[in-house]
Amino acid sequence: MHDSAWSRDLTVEVGGHGVVSHAGSAVLRLLADRTGLTGALSKAVARRGFTPVHDRGRVLVDAAVCIADGGRALSDLAALRDQAELYGPVASDATLWRALEEIGDTQRERIASARARIRRRVWTLIAARHGRIPPSRVADVDLGKTVVIRLDATIQVAHSDKQGAAGTFKGSYGHHPLTAWCDNTCESLAFRLRPGNAGSNTASDHIAVLDEAIAQIPDPYRRDLLVTCDGAGATLDLINHITALNAVHGRRVHYSVGFDLDARARAAISELRESDWEHVWDRDGEPRDLDGDHAAGVVELTGLLRTSHGGDELSNWPVDMRVFCRRERPSSGAQLCALEEADGWRYQLFATNTGRGQPDFLEARHRAHARVEDRIRCGKTTGLDHLPSTMMTINQAWCVAATIACDLLCWLRLLCLGPTLADAEPKTLRYRLLHTAARIVRGQRKRKIKIPETWPWADELAAAFHTAFALPAPT
C-alpha cells in the first residue's frame, strides 16, 4: 500500500512573490559580466548610429545563459524575463529574434575575436586559481603544458525542413557541423554549421575550423599544441597544413590523426611477426595482455611503408610522419575487411609527427581522442542538438550562443566550483545548482538571494555566487 498522507493537506494556487526559480543561473550571468564577456560582445555587435533598447551584447549573453540553463527555444528566455526581481529587464522573444538575425558573417568574426580576448583573461584567472591550466591526461599520464585541440564532426537531426538541411552520410536528415574543442578546459573553440551533405573529409573545412580554434587559444599557450581527429578528417592537405604551422618560430604543433587501412597498410601488416607487437595501455596506464579475449597490441608501420616493395608508400606525405597500427579482438557485429576476417583481429591506424615516445604512449594519446564524443554530447545537451529556425542565419547565431553557453558552464566549473562539482556534466549542474529556487529579500537598498538551508547543494551554490562576485572587474 502506498503512503499518500503527505499530500492530504496540500493545495496549490498562483500568487507567490519574492521567490525566483532557476536562481543559480544568475551565477553564469555574473561570470559573463565579471569576465568582461558581456561588454566585449556589446562592442562586437554594435551598429553605428543604432542604439537599441536592449543592448545586443546583453541579449546574446542572456540567450547563452538561457541555453546553459537548458533552454531549447527562443521562448524559453521567459525563464529569465519573467523574474525581473533577479534579472531586471530582459529582451522579448521578438527582440531576441532580431538580435540573432543581425548576426551575419562579419558579426560572427567580431564575436570570435571578442571571445578570444576574453578567453585570454579567463585563462589567466584559471591559472591563478589552480596554479596552471588543467593538463590533458592520457592513461594516467600528464601531458604538461600541451594544449590539445580535438576536431570532430557530428550530425544535427532536423525534424522539419530547414535551410541547409539535407541527407547525411548516416542516412538521417539534417546538418553536419564541424567542431573543435579544448581537451584541457572542455571549452568550445570553433563551430561551423554545414549542410547535411557536407563531406566528412573536406580538408578546407577542417583547416578553417582548426585555424579558428588556434586563434581562440591565448597566445602564450599556442607554443605547444596537439591536434587530434579521426580518420574521416585526416587528409593530406590537413597534415600538410599542420606541418606548415611548425614553421612559426617558437611553436610546436603535433598531430595524432586516424589513418586509412588501405591496401598498402594491409600489405605491411601481413609482413609483421607476432613478436613485433607491443603492449597497449589501459585507462590506468597498465599494460594489457597480448593474448586472450581482451588482448590488444600496437606496432609502428612506418619502416615497412617507407620501404614497401622497393618503393616509398608514403612519399607524398611529410617526411616526419609516423604510422602506427593497433589491433584488438573485434566486438560482436563489427564490420571487418578480408584481412581482419582471416586472422581474427581488428586493425586501426593512426599517424603522428611526434618523433619521440614509445608506441604504447602514442597509442594511448591517440585513443584519448574519443573524449571528443563526450564534449559533443554535452554540447548537444546545451543547445546544439536543436536549431530553432528554418533560416540558416538564425541557426548560425543560435549556435554561437550555444557555444558561449558551453564556455560559461566550463568557466563555472573551473572558476567557481569546488572538487565535488568540478567535473559535473551540464545536466548535473542544472539539477543541483542552476535550477535552485530561492527567495529575494530586500533591505538597506540591496537585494539578497536566500537559498533554502534544506537544499543539499546550498553551500556549493552560495560559494559559487561569492566567488563570481569576488572576480576582479574587467578593465
Tab-separated table of C-alpha atoms in Angstrom:
chain	number	residue	atom	x	y	z
A	1	MET	CA	0.000	0.000	0.000
A	2	HIS	CA	1.400	3.406	-0.968
A	3	ASP	CA	1.565	6.067	1.754
A	4	SER	CA	-0.114	9.190	0.349
A	5	ALA	CA	-0.618	11.039	3.633
A	6	TRP	CA	1.950	13.643	2.670
A	7	SER	CA	-0.472	15.222	0.144
A	8	ARG	CA	-3.744	15.200	2.136
A	9	ASP	CA	-3.471	18.827	3.271
A	10	LEU	CA	-1.738	20.081	0.100
A	11	THR	CA	-3.288	22.825	-2.065
A	12	VAL	CA	-1.958	24.920	-4.937
A	13	GLU	CA	-2.502	28.487	-6.081
A	14	VAL	CA	-0.695	31.025	-8.252
A	15	GLY	CA	0.150	34.148	-6.306
A	16	GLY	CA	3.581	33.771	-4.755
A	17	HIS	CA	6.041	36.661	-4.742
A	18	GLY	CA	9.625	37.200	-3.670
A	19	VAL	CA	10.573	33.746	-4.927
A	20	VAL	CA	12.697	33.051	-8.003
A	21	SER	CA	13.241	29.790	-9.808
A	22	HIS	CA	16.470	28.850	-11.601
A	23	ALA	CA	18.278	31.274	-9.320
A	24	GLY	CA	21.604	29.519	-9.840
A	25	SER	CA	21.679	30.611	-13.473
A	26	ALA	CA	22.427	34.112	-12.233
A	27	VAL	CA	25.969	32.877	-11.494
A	28	LEU	CA	26.500	32.359	-15.234
A	29	ARG	CA	25.261	35.881	-15.941
A	30	LEU	CA	27.626	37.185	-13.281
A	31	LEU	CA	30.515	35.282	-14.864
A	32	ALA	CA	29.776	36.796	-18.258
A	33	ASP	CA	29.788	40.281	-16.737
A	34	ARG	CA	32.780	39.869	-14.414
A	35	THR	CA	34.996	38.307	-17.070
A	36	GLY	CA	34.171	41.140	-19.474
A	37	LEU	CA	32.365	38.900	-21.967
A	38	THR	CA	29.144	40.942	-21.944
A	39	GLY	CA	30.932	44.196	-22.655
A	40	ALA	CA	33.129	42.636	-25.339
A	41	LEU	CA	30.118	41.170	-27.130
A	42	SER	CA	28.321	44.517	-26.943
A	43	LYS	CA	31.193	46.179	-28.803
A	44	ALA	CA	31.445	43.308	-31.283
A	45	VAL	CA	27.820	43.512	-32.437
A	46	ALA	CA	27.309	47.268	-32.066
A	47	ARG	CA	25.964	49.107	-35.115
A	48	ARG	CA	26.931	52.688	-35.824
A	49	GLY	CA	24.031	55.079	-35.339
A	50	PHE	CA	21.797	52.436	-33.739
A	51	THR	CA	21.093	52.438	-30.000
A	52	PRO	CA	18.688	49.595	-29.159
A	53	VAL	CA	16.534	49.485	-26.062
A	54	HIS	CA	18.165	46.170	-25.147
A	55	ASP	CA	21.927	46.105	-25.622
A	56	ARG	CA	22.687	43.364	-28.148
A	57	GLY	CA	25.636	42.023	-26.161
A	58	ARG	CA	23.360	41.610	-23.142
A	59	VAL	CA	20.740	39.926	-25.292
A	60	LEU	CA	23.309	37.437	-26.630
A	61	VAL	CA	24.605	36.688	-23.131
A	62	ASP	CA	21.058	36.206	-21.841
A	63	ALA	CA	20.404	33.789	-24.702
A	64	ALA	CA	23.564	31.876	-23.761
A	65	VAL	CA	22.531	31.786	-20.082
A	66	CYS	CA	19.081	30.534	-21.099
A	67	ILE	CA	20.648	27.780	-23.235
A	68	ALA	CA	23.098	26.795	-20.491
A	69	ASP	CA	20.102	26.571	-18.160
A	70	GLY	CA	18.511	24.041	-20.510
A	71	GLY	CA	16.554	26.284	-22.890
A	72	ARG	CA	15.836	24.793	-26.303
A	73	ALA	CA	13.773	27.555	-27.931
A	74	LEU	CA	13.757	31.328	-28.087
A	75	SER	CA	10.578	31.412	-25.990
A	76	ASP	CA	12.475	29.758	-23.110
A	77	LEU	CA	14.038	33.151	-22.432
A	78	ALA	CA	10.872	33.772	-20.393
A	79	ALA	CA	12.595	31.893	-17.548
A	80	LEU	CA	14.792	34.975	-17.144
A	81	ARG	CA	12.430	37.675	-18.404
A	82	ASP	CA	9.571	36.846	-16.067
A	83	GLN	CA	11.813	37.003	-12.985
A	84	ALA	CA	12.612	40.686	-13.112
A	85	GLU	CA	13.232	40.769	-9.353
A	86	LEU	CA	16.514	38.971	-10.020
A	87	TYR	CA	17.453	39.654	-13.631
A	88	GLY	CA	15.938	43.072	-14.295
A	89	PRO	CA	14.748	43.918	-17.831
A	90	VAL	CA	15.273	41.035	-20.280
A	91	ALA	CA	14.560	41.195	-24.015
A	92	SER	CA	11.361	39.825	-25.510
A	93	ASP	CA	11.291	36.856	-27.853
A	94	ALA	CA	10.902	39.202	-30.820
A	95	THR	CA	13.927	41.252	-29.752
A	96	LEU	CA	15.991	38.087	-29.327
A	97	TRP	CA	14.942	37.002	-32.817
A	98	ARG	CA	16.032	40.338	-34.284
A	99	ALA	CA	19.314	40.239	-32.370
A	100	LEU	CA	20.133	36.799	-33.773
A	101	GLU	CA	19.056	37.833	-37.260
A	102	GLU	CA	21.520	40.755	-37.143
A	103	ILE	CA	24.488	38.392	-36.635
A	104	GLY	CA	25.994	37.756	-40.070
A	105	ASP	CA	29.447	36.635	-41.185
A	106	THR	CA	31.123	39.885	-40.151
A	107	GLN	CA	29.476	39.879	-36.728
A	108	ARG	CA	30.449	36.236	-36.133
A	109	GLU	CA	34.081	37.099	-36.889
A	110	ARG	CA	33.941	40.005	-34.449
A	111	ILE	CA	32.305	37.827	-31.807
A	112	ALA	CA	35.040	35.212	-32.264
A	113	SER	CA	37.707	37.880	-31.797
A	114	ALA	CA	35.956	39.186	-28.677
A	115	ARG	CA	35.714	35.681	-27.231
A	116	ALA	CA	39.416	35.101	-27.890
A	117	ARG	CA	40.319	38.276	-25.970
A	118	ILE	CA	38.099	37.320	-23.041
A	119	ARG	CA	39.381	33.742	-23.069
A	120	ARG	CA	42.882	35.125	-22.538
A	121	ARG	CA	41.659	36.852	-19.371
A	122	VAL	CA	39.697	33.799	-18.223
A	123	TRP	CA	42.698	31.513	-18.641
A	124	THR	CA	44.717	33.927	-16.526
A	125	LEU	CA	42.065	33.639	-13.811
A	126	ILE	CA	42.012	29.841	-14.131
A	127	ALA	CA	45.803	29.636	-13.843
A	128	ALA	CA	45.702	31.942	-10.799
A	129	ARG	CA	43.154	29.686	-9.078
A	130	HIS	CA	44.628	26.294	-9.976
A	131	GLY	CA	48.283	27.148	-10.479
A	132	ARG	CA	48.112	26.295	-14.194
A	133	ILE	CA	45.700	25.448	-16.966
A	134	PRO	CA	44.322	21.935	-16.349
A	135	PRO	CA	46.559	19.444	-18.169
A	136	SER	CA	45.243	16.876	-20.598
A	137	ARG	CA	45.739	13.360	-19.240
A	138	VAL	CA	46.011	10.080	-21.125
A	139	ALA	CA	46.350	6.693	-19.423
A	140	ASP	CA	47.197	8.442	-16.134
A	141	VAL	CA	49.986	10.441	-17.820
A	142	ASP	CA	50.040	14.245	-17.530
A	143	LEU	CA	50.739	15.941	-20.890
A	144	GLY	CA	52.050	19.005	-19.079
A	145	LYS	CA	51.755	22.347	-20.858
A	146	THR	CA	50.453	20.833	-24.099
A	147	VAL	CA	47.078	22.245	-25.150
A	148	VAL	CA	45.035	19.622	-27.003
A	149	ILE	CA	42.598	20.600	-29.769
A	150	ARG	CA	40.158	17.875	-30.810
A	151	LEU	CA	38.350	18.110	-34.149
A	152	ASP	CA	35.252	16.105	-34.965
A	153	ALA	CA	32.056	16.349	-36.980
A	154	THR	CA	28.595	15.404	-35.783
A	155	ILE	CA	25.021	15.159	-37.026
A	156	GLN	CA	22.235	17.567	-36.063
A	157	VAL	CA	18.992	15.821	-36.967
A	158	ALA	CA	16.277	18.084	-38.397
A	159	HIS	CA	12.638	17.076	-37.958
A	160	SER	CA	11.386	19.778	-40.327
A	161	ASP	CA	12.556	21.492	-43.474
A	162	LYS	CA	15.380	23.882	-42.582
A	163	GLN	CA	17.725	25.856	-44.768
A	164	GLY	CA	20.866	23.792	-45.307
A	165	ALA	CA	19.309	20.555	-44.077
A	166	ALA	CA	19.991	17.586	-46.351
A	167	GLY	CA	20.514	13.864	-46.287
A	168	THR	CA	23.594	12.882	-44.281
A	169	PHE	CA	26.071	10.075	-44.815
A	170	LYS	CA	24.415	8.202	-41.942
A	171	GLY	CA	21.067	8.147	-43.723
A	172	SER	CA	19.488	10.802	-41.499
A	173	TYR	CA	18.295	14.302	-42.438
A	174	GLY	CA	19.735	17.487	-41.001
A	175	HIS	CA	23.046	19.334	-40.720
A	176	HIS	CA	26.625	18.114	-40.466
A	177	PRO	CA	28.579	20.673	-38.382
A	178	LEU	CA	32.320	20.504	-37.724
A	179	THR	CA	33.509	21.254	-34.199
A	180	ALA	CA	36.727	21.925	-32.284
A	181	TRP	CA	37.101	21.530	-28.510
A	182	CYS	CA	39.862	22.176	-25.987
A	183	ASP	CA	40.583	18.938	-24.131
A	184	ASN	CA	42.230	20.798	-21.240
A	185	THR	CA	39.270	23.001	-20.305
A	186	CYS	CA	36.404	21.383	-22.308
A	187	GLU	CA	35.647	24.760	-23.962
A	188	SER	CA	34.157	25.090	-27.416
A	189	LEU	CA	36.841	26.644	-29.640
A	190	ALA	CA	35.121	26.614	-33.029
A	191	PHE	CA	31.834	25.502	-34.562
A	192	ARG	CA	30.962	25.526	-38.258
A	193	LEU	CA	27.356	24.798	-39.197
A	194	ARG	CA	27.411	22.926	-42.517
A	195	PRO	CA	24.748	21.398	-44.768
A	196	GLY	CA	23.817	17.803	-44.073
A	197	ASN	CA	25.535	16.558	-47.216
A	198	ALA	CA	28.885	18.190	-46.375
A	199	GLY	CA	31.758	15.735	-46.667
A	200	SER	CA	33.339	14.100	-43.633
A	201	ASN	CA	36.846	14.573	-45.038
A	202	THR	CA	36.554	18.074	-46.511
A	203	ALA	CA	40.066	19.389	-45.937
A	204	SER	CA	39.180	23.063	-46.432
A	205	ASP	CA	36.579	22.924	-43.649
A	206	HIS	CA	38.964	21.164	-41.268
A	207	ILE	CA	41.722	23.673	-41.977
A	208	ALA	CA	39.377	26.638	-41.454
A	209	VAL	CA	37.997	25.239	-38.187
A	210	LEU	CA	41.494	24.387	-36.947
A	211	ASP	CA	42.717	27.922	-37.657
A	212	GLU	CA	39.680	29.336	-35.834
A	213	ALA	CA	40.378	27.046	-32.876
A	214	ILE	CA	44.050	28.020	-32.668
A	215	ALA	CA	43.050	31.689	-32.762
A	216	GLN	CA	40.954	31.053	-29.635
A	217	ILE	CA	43.936	29.710	-27.677
A	218	PRO	CA	45.659	32.510	-25.719
A	219	ASP	CA	48.986	33.316	-27.327
A	220	PRO	CA	51.333	32.016	-24.579
A	221	TYR	CA	49.665	28.597	-24.792
A	222	ARG	CA	49.915	28.270	-28.590
A	223	ARG	CA	53.566	27.264	-28.353
A	224	ASP	CA	52.822	23.611	-27.631
A	225	LEU	CA	49.730	22.234	-29.350
A	226	LEU	CA	48.416	18.771	-30.152
A	227	VAL	CA	45.707	18.398	-32.807
A	228	THR	CA	43.703	15.178	-32.966
A	229	CYS	CA	40.977	13.940	-35.299
A	230	ASP	CA	39.659	10.616	-36.542
A	231	GLY	CA	40.296	9.018	-39.901
A	232	ALA	CA	37.442	10.885	-41.586
A	233	GLY	CA	39.237	14.197	-41.244
A	234	ALA	CA	42.820	13.011	-41.736
A	235	THR	CA	43.625	14.254	-45.228
A	236	LEU	CA	46.952	15.065	-46.854
A	237	ASP	CA	46.024	18.750	-47.076
A	238	LEU	CA	45.260	18.932	-43.349
A	239	ILE	CA	48.507	17.156	-42.442
A	240	ASN	CA	50.486	19.489	-44.701
A	241	HIS	CA	48.750	22.494	-43.144
A	242	ILE	CA	49.640	21.366	-39.615
A	243	THR	CA	53.201	20.661	-40.730
A	244	ALA	CA	53.442	24.202	-42.100
A	245	LEU	CA	52.313	25.617	-38.733
A	246	ASN	CA	55.571	24.386	-37.249
A	247	ALA	CA	57.413	26.912	-39.398
A	248	VAL	CA	56.351	29.602	-36.901
A	249	HIS	CA	59.300	30.277	-34.630
A	250	GLY	CA	58.779	29.030	-31.083
A	251	ARG	CA	55.681	26.981	-31.922
A	252	ARG	CA	55.373	23.208	-31.870
A	253	VAL	CA	52.214	21.688	-33.326
A	254	HIS	CA	51.873	17.924	-33.132
A	255	TYR	CA	49.090	15.885	-34.675
A	256	SER	CA	47.624	12.474	-33.995
A	257	VAL	CA	45.114	11.538	-36.670
A	258	GLY	CA	43.380	8.426	-37.902
A	259	PHE	CA	44.874	6.780	-40.988
A	260	ASP	CA	43.230	4.692	-43.684
A	261	LEU	CA	43.551	0.895	-43.563
A	262	ASP	CA	44.187	0.698	-47.294
A	263	ALA	CA	45.934	-1.876	-49.463
A	264	ARG	CA	49.430	-0.634	-48.637
A	265	ALA	CA	48.704	-0.807	-44.906
A	266	ARG	CA	47.203	-4.295	-45.168
A	267	ALA	CA	50.268	-5.466	-47.103
A	268	ALA	CA	52.565	-4.061	-44.399
A	269	ILE	CA	50.523	-5.730	-41.625
A	270	SER	CA	50.767	-9.089	-43.362
A	271	GLU	CA	54.577	-8.865	-43.146
A	272	LEU	CA	54.584	-8.426	-39.368
A	273	ARG	CA	55.726	-11.134	-36.987
A	274	GLU	CA	53.881	-11.908	-33.772
A	275	SER	CA	56.891	-10.741	-31.770
A	276	ASP	CA	56.661	-7.267	-33.362
A	277	TRP	CA	53.533	-6.362	-31.420
A	278	GLU	CA	53.890	-4.419	-28.165
A	279	HIS	CA	51.530	-3.907	-25.237
A	280	VAL	CA	48.983	-1.097	-25.208
A	281	TRP	CA	47.934	0.696	-22.034
A	282	ASP	CA	44.552	0.603	-20.375
A	283	ARG	CA	42.962	3.759	-18.950
A	284	ASP	CA	45.087	3.476	-15.789
A	285	GLY	CA	48.366	3.152	-17.673
A	286	GLU	CA	48.707	-0.583	-17.064
A	287	PRO	CA	49.748	-2.849	-19.983
A	288	ARG	CA	47.036	-5.050	-21.481
A	289	ASP	CA	47.593	-8.687	-22.405
A	290	LEU	CA	48.825	-9.579	-25.873
A	291	ASP	CA	46.742	-12.772	-25.902
A	292	GLY	CA	43.199	-13.643	-24.872
A	293	ASP	CA	39.713	-12.282	-25.490
A	294	HIS	CA	40.657	-8.758	-24.357
A	295	ALA	CA	44.081	-8.695	-25.957
A	296	ALA	CA	45.416	-5.657	-27.794
A	297	GLY	CA	48.730	-4.612	-29.282
A	298	VAL	CA	50.442	-1.794	-31.159
A	299	VAL	CA	53.276	-1.655	-33.680
A	300	GLU	CA	54.917	1.013	-35.845
A	301	LEU	CA	54.452	0.521	-39.593
A	302	THR	CA	56.495	3.497	-40.808
A	303	GLY	CA	59.567	1.483	-41.793
A	304	LEU	CA	57.568	-1.097	-43.728
A	305	LEU	CA	55.548	1.554	-45.547
A	306	ARG	CA	58.627	3.572	-46.442
A	307	THR	CA	60.376	0.537	-47.977
A	308	SER	CA	57.394	-1.461	-49.252
A	309	HIS	CA	58.253	-3.434	-52.381
A	310	GLY	CA	61.302	-1.267	-53.022
A	311	GLY	CA	59.318	1.991	-53.015
A	312	ASP	CA	58.130	4.588	-50.525
A	313	GLU	CA	54.380	4.218	-49.999
A	314	LEU	CA	54.400	7.479	-48.004
A	315	SER	CA	56.365	9.583	-50.486
A	316	ASN	CA	53.542	12.159	-50.801
A	317	TRP	CA	53.256	12.615	-47.032
A	318	PRO	CA	55.556	14.683	-44.775
A	319	VAL	CA	58.882	13.004	-44.069
A	320	ASP	CA	58.451	13.250	-40.294
A	321	MET	CA	55.115	11.392	-40.271
A	322	ARG	CA	54.996	8.087	-38.385
A	323	VAL	CA	52.258	5.484	-38.828
A	324	PHE	CA	51.179	3.074	-36.087
A	325	CYS	CA	48.749	0.173	-36.060
A	326	ARG	CA	46.640	-1.006	-33.136
A	327	ARG	CA	44.939	-4.376	-33.077
A	328	GLU	CA	42.334	-5.872	-30.778
A	329	ARG	CA	39.764	-8.623	-30.830
A	330	PRO	CA	36.674	-7.385	-32.722
A	331	SER	CA	33.424	-6.834	-30.897
A	332	SER	CA	30.243	-8.584	-31.947
A	333	GLY	CA	28.806	-7.122	-35.145
A	334	ALA	CA	31.963	-5.241	-36.142
A	335	GLN	CA	32.416	-4.724	-39.879
A	336	LEU	CA	35.720	-6.328	-40.884
A	337	CYS	CA	37.797	-6.385	-44.046
A	338	ALA	CA	39.074	-9.618	-45.607
A	339	LEU	CA	42.371	-9.438	-43.690
A	340	GLU	CA	40.564	-8.955	-40.371
A	341	GLU	CA	38.149	-11.778	-41.131
A	342	ALA	CA	41.067	-14.078	-41.887
A	343	ASP	CA	43.227	-13.532	-38.793
A	344	GLY	CA	40.579	-12.554	-36.231
A	345	TRP	CA	41.931	-9.118	-35.342
A	346	ARG	CA	40.533	-5.649	-35.898
A	347	TYR	CA	43.133	-3.106	-37.044
A	348	GLN	CA	43.121	0.669	-36.575
A	349	LEU	CA	45.837	3.017	-37.855
A	350	PHE	CA	46.898	6.469	-36.757
A	351	ALA	CA	49.622	8.861	-37.857
A	352	THR	CA	51.634	11.402	-35.880
A	353	ASN	CA	54.592	13.712	-36.288
A	354	THR	CA	55.764	13.172	-32.707
A	355	GLY	CA	59.305	11.910	-33.136
A	356	ARG	CA	59.836	10.737	-29.581
A	357	GLY	CA	57.744	8.439	-27.429
A	358	GLN	CA	57.063	4.752	-27.139
A	359	PRO	CA	54.264	3.206	-29.247
A	360	ASP	CA	52.216	2.376	-26.144
A	361	PHE	CA	52.155	6.023	-25.019
A	362	LEU	CA	51.451	7.398	-28.502
A	363	GLU	CA	48.622	4.880	-28.973
A	364	ALA	CA	47.074	5.829	-25.617
A	365	ARG	CA	47.400	9.515	-26.517
A	366	HIS	CA	45.559	8.978	-29.785
A	367	ARG	CA	42.883	6.753	-28.227
A	368	ALA	CA	42.011	9.622	-25.866
A	369	HIS	CA	40.561	11.418	-28.903
A	370	ALA	CA	37.368	9.518	-28.091
A	371	ARG	CA	36.766	12.082	-25.342
A	372	VAL	CA	35.610	14.481	-28.035
A	373	GLU	CA	32.397	12.465	-28.160
A	374	ASP	CA	31.726	13.492	-24.565
A	375	ARG	CA	32.285	17.141	-25.460
A	376	ILE	CA	29.864	16.883	-28.384
A	377	ARG	CA	27.307	15.046	-26.261
A	378	CYS	CA	27.454	17.753	-23.587
A	379	GLY	CA	27.266	20.391	-26.328
A	380	LYS	CA	24.124	18.790	-27.682
A	381	THR	CA	22.544	18.947	-24.237
A	382	THR	CA	23.468	22.645	-24.263
A	383	GLY	CA	21.577	23.846	-27.300
A	384	LEU	CA	23.498	22.223	-30.147
A	385	ASP	CA	21.048	19.376	-30.728
A	386	HIS	CA	18.196	21.644	-31.795
A	387	LEU	CA	18.078	24.511	-34.287
A	388	PRO	CA	15.121	26.825	-33.572
A	389	SER	CA	14.535	28.324	-37.024
A	390	THR	CA	14.132	27.421	-40.666
A	391	MET	CA	16.617	30.207	-41.527
A	392	MET	CA	20.343	29.453	-41.681
A	393	THR	CA	21.276	32.902	-40.343
A	394	ILE	CA	19.217	32.466	-37.166
A	395	ASN	CA	20.505	28.936	-36.650
A	396	GLN	CA	24.135	30.001	-37.082
A	397	ALA	CA	23.635	32.751	-34.498
A	398	TRP	CA	21.898	30.275	-32.190
A	399	CYS	CA	24.956	28.003	-32.424
A	400	VAL	CA	27.169	30.961	-31.485
A	401	ALA	CA	25.041	31.492	-28.365
A	402	ALA	CA	25.101	27.762	-27.614
A	403	THR	CA	28.896	27.561	-27.796
A	404	ILE	CA	29.099	30.588	-25.479
A	405	ALA	CA	26.777	28.679	-23.137
A	406	CYS	CA	29.181	25.714	-23.234
A	407	ASP	CA	32.040	28.030	-22.292
A	408	LEU	CA	30.088	29.612	-19.428
A	409	LEU	CA	29.463	26.176	-17.923
A	410	CYS	CA	33.175	25.362	-18.259
A	411	TRP	CA	34.139	28.639	-16.605
A	412	LEU	CA	31.647	27.955	-13.818
A	413	ARG	CA	33.350	24.651	-13.041
A	414	LEU	CA	36.888	26.000	-13.310
A	415	LEU	CA	36.439	29.361	-11.569
A	416	CYS	CA	33.611	28.925	-9.061
A	417	LEU	CA	33.122	25.295	-8.042
A	418	GLY	CA	34.959	23.010	-5.660
A	419	PRO	CA	36.192	19.442	-6.232
A	420	THR	CA	32.778	17.799	-5.766
A	421	LEU	CA	31.318	19.509	-8.853
A	422	ALA	CA	34.483	20.313	-10.796
A	423	ASP	CA	33.797	17.510	-13.292
A	424	ALA	CA	29.989	17.680	-13.276
A	425	GLU	CA	28.197	17.499	-16.614
A	426	PRO	CA	25.637	20.127	-17.684
A	427	LYS	CA	22.624	18.075	-16.585
A	428	THR	CA	24.114	17.648	-13.114
A	429	LEU	CA	24.914	21.345	-12.811
A	430	ARG	CA	21.353	22.242	-13.797
A	431	TYR	CA	19.748	19.832	-11.353
A	432	ARG	CA	21.942	20.736	-8.393
A	433	LEU	CA	22.732	24.417	-8.914
A	434	LEU	CA	21.163	26.281	-11.822
A	435	HIS	CA	17.556	25.248	-11.204
A	436	THR	CA	17.609	26.019	-7.494
A	437	ALA	CA	14.664	28.075	-6.221
A	438	ALA	CA	15.375	30.885	-3.765
A	439	ARG	CA	13.813	33.937	-2.134
A	440	ILE	CA	14.662	37.548	-2.952
A	441	VAL	CA	14.795	39.693	0.192
A	442	ARG	CA	15.089	43.471	0.023
A	443	GLY	CA	16.623	45.657	2.707
A	444	GLN	CA	19.103	48.520	3.093
A	445	ARG	CA	18.717	49.279	-0.610
A	446	LYS	CA	20.060	45.846	-1.515
A	447	ARG	CA	18.691	42.556	-2.708
A	448	LYS	CA	19.724	39.282	-1.139
A	449	ILE	CA	19.261	35.780	-2.566
A	450	LYS	CA	18.169	33.453	0.236
A	451	ILE	CA	18.945	29.849	-0.701
A	452	PRO	CA	16.935	27.258	1.281
A	453	GLU	CA	19.009	25.670	4.037
A	454	THR	CA	17.480	22.293	3.215
A	455	TRP	CA	18.794	22.313	-0.361
A	456	PRO	CA	21.580	19.683	-0.444
A	457	TRP	CA	23.890	21.853	-2.549
A	458	ALA	CA	23.094	25.210	-0.940
A	459	ASP	CA	26.668	25.749	0.258
A	460	GLU	CA	28.138	24.970	-3.162
A	461	LEU	CA	25.766	27.444	-4.849
A	462	ALA	CA	26.439	30.162	-2.264
A	463	ALA	CA	30.189	29.636	-2.693
A	464	ALA	CA	29.811	29.930	-6.473
A	465	PHE	CA	27.997	33.261	-6.091
A	466	HIS	CA	30.614	34.597	-3.680
A	467	THR	CA	33.463	33.524	-5.962
A	468	ALA	CA	31.839	35.139	-9.008
A	469	PHE	CA	31.318	38.383	-7.083
A	470	ALA	CA	34.978	38.324	-5.994
A	471	LEU	CA	36.359	38.125	-9.551
A	472	PRO	CA	38.267	41.294	-10.437
A	473	ALA	CA	36.260	43.674	-12.555
A	474	PRO	CA	37.321	43.868	-16.216
A	475	THR	CA	39.369	46.869	-17.244
